[in-house]
């Protein structure tokens, strides 16, 4: 028996040992695995845990500011807010508050004390009225609906979404609304239910000013047009990160899990744009578009000819950078004309055909069956298709409105390019200013079936080359180009930049359209000489003109001046980029003298005249050969000043003027004149009047109120003006014109009133539009009015095209009437 017990005991121990050994091995394996997980792969699994409990929030950088050359802000950021709610926190609060209310109600029943219902909001006020206490969800919904103008039912529906902690109510909320929401949150202890998240949107303080240059950003703040796009990598900055951790109850955990990587703001850029110059340029473009009924917009560029700095660039009409999807008046008119038109119907039918094509891929589009199905589809879905076609047209107009005409659209430059041809032939010495050329109204060119005409079909007769250029004579330019020859002309054509883009720092610059050297013929030489049958962009054209103005150097047009950080440190700057010397300085001076002589004399560009300044200018009018309507024209003028040491050049191009006049000398030159008259004094250039100009110089009227009559009279007459005194008093009570008015010295009259009893006499403004400037001045002066003349030099032959006060208006005697006069007898090729 004892032996048997020993045997059993040994078996038990043996089995136990095996079990312990197996258990030990398992424990070792578990320990090894734990060691592997917690030591060898500690960082890996720690990362997984941290990822589960942490929340990463992107910290957006501030986009850089865009400045003009004088420090004015063109584009910046505006703080806005996103409002969202946490429905789950609202639901949790209501459940907790309901339980608390039950306890408070029981206690109140026992003690008879009143209690504040935790499930209700406090009474609150909004600008829409005062509201009583109400359930939390309804109170939140009502307040946010009234404050943010969002539908109440939609907000209330969102408050009931179980398990949701983020439901957006509205984005891009301004500071005023955000302040009301903060106060509402604080007053009702709703910090875990309603949230405001600050953000920023791009803001353009000047709205439309320089819109096509500054451009746009998209909803994500990325530049998509203009400088915003071109310099997006500088402006956008680098995002940061903020990492926080929460436990299972959504409570924030310790700082050891928090990480903050600061965002790096974008750089600021200082541009070459001058806000005043840009403003004046846009004023003149808007005026010519309105007055000459430009059907396809107008564009203008102002450039420093020595540095290439673009001081102003505009397309008219512009658009509001803060509301880029709102159509301008011209585009709206086109959309209204489209609505219900034959084109609208045809576009809707095309959409129907596309829909059938998508469904019936094997059906022949030329078959009668396809046509029948497309027509049936159109009839069945007419309203939807016409609506879609209308929307498509609207966005087509929006995208067209955004296009910067100065760099993206091509045109034939016409006679403004005669400056370039002149530079070529003078530089090569094959023509001099005094060489004689004959124009009989047209010139027969070998290889072309009929004579190529001059804009003046009567012919200019035999004239010097200088005179031919001033009168924009096509045969003179063609004959000069023939002396130069095809090869040399084409080489200069390349050197003046017509076969390559300028490299301006804006996206989307279009290359010109021109014949290759292989296809360049004798006929090409003839028509290229006066700017026809090749196409360029306005920026290419003004860059070429600037090379003549600045002494022969081709410079790169640019907008960037400096890149600076938020502390004002200059990170980078852009200097003048001279690509090449195209022609000599002597040739440039000769051309400038010829052009200025034409402006101050009787050349084709004399409507660009500015009293007291020497302007070099050339006008041009070109056909639109790729459009069926043969009457459509492009009218333009280029000018630079001062002619003997030019600083700025301006180009104005008006596309499809429909007001009855198409010549650049009428549609563009007068507006160039007005621009330069305002901008040259701003740039510090004092007028230098000739003796003839001094007789008609403008004089600013001083304030004589309170002066003695004798003292005022002496001052007025000492300035070369006429003084008329009304009344018997010894002190001036009032005057006409008022202080700050401008009168012409030649006929200027100031009327002084010396007593309260001396009523101001009134006169009726006569109609002087269409009369010569001289006749108009005589009529207005005889009527007892003052006159200020703007525009052309020779008032005897120039015609009044507008007057500042409408005919028939009764005004005080001595009131200043401003008249604009232009030469209407000019044509240009």
mmCIF file of C-alpha atoms in Angstrom, residues 1 33 96 121 141 159 192 218 263 269 281 316 359 370 464 504 525 540 602-603 640 686 700 744 768 795 809 816:
data_model
loop_
_atom_site.group_PDB
_atom_site.id
_atom_site.type_symbol
_atom_site.label_atom_id
_atom_site.label_comp_id
_atom_site.label_asym_id
_atom_site.label_seq_id
_atom_site.Cartn_x
_atom_site.Cartn_y
_atom_site.Cartn_z
ATOM 1 C CA UNK A 1 0.000 0.000 0.000
ATOM 2 C CA UNK A 33 6.099 39.191 -25.844
ATOM 3 C CA UNK A 96 -28.518 66.279 -16.836
ATOM 4 C CA UNK A 121 -32.371 79.734 -21.301
ATOM 5 C CA UNK A 141 -31.824 77.842 -32.531
ATOM 6 C CA UNK A 159 -29.399 70.349 -32.270
ATOM 7 C CA UNK A 192 -19.734 73.547 -24.588
ATOM 8 C CA UNK A 218 -10.111 80.666 -53.828
ATOM 9 C CA UNK A 263 2.598 78.698 -38.260
ATOM 10 C CA UNK A 269 5.068 92.012 -51.186
ATOM 11 C CA UNK A 281 -5.881 105.351 -65.447
ATOM 12 C CA UNK A 316 -12.391 98.351 -68.011
ATOM 13 C CA UNK A 359 -26.924 57.868 -73.485
ATOM 14 C CA UNK A 370 -30.187 61.157 -83.431
ATOM 15 C CA UNK A 464 9.242 114.347 -95.586
ATOM 16 C CA UNK A 504 6.005 90.114 -66.754
ATOM 17 C CA UNK A 525 7.041 93.445 -94.785
ATOM 18 C CA UNK A 540 4.381 93.625 -75.522
ATOM 19 C CA UNK A 602 -0.847 119.406 -86.429
ATOM 20 C CA UNK A 603 0.114 115.727 -86.402
ATOM 21 C CA UNK A 640 5.494 109.015 -73.233
ATOM 22 C CA UNK A 686 6.095 121.483 -63.319
ATOM 23 C CA UNK A 700 -6.786 128.799 -59.280
ATOM 24 C CA UNK A 744 -8.697 130.532 -67.836
ATOM 25 C CA UNK A 768 -21.833 124.928 -77.077
ATOM 26 C CA UNK A 795 -9.221 126.171 -80.143
ATOM 27 C CA UNK A 809 -29.234 124.995 -66.531
ATOM 28 C CA UNK A 816 -16.973 128.083 -64.426
#
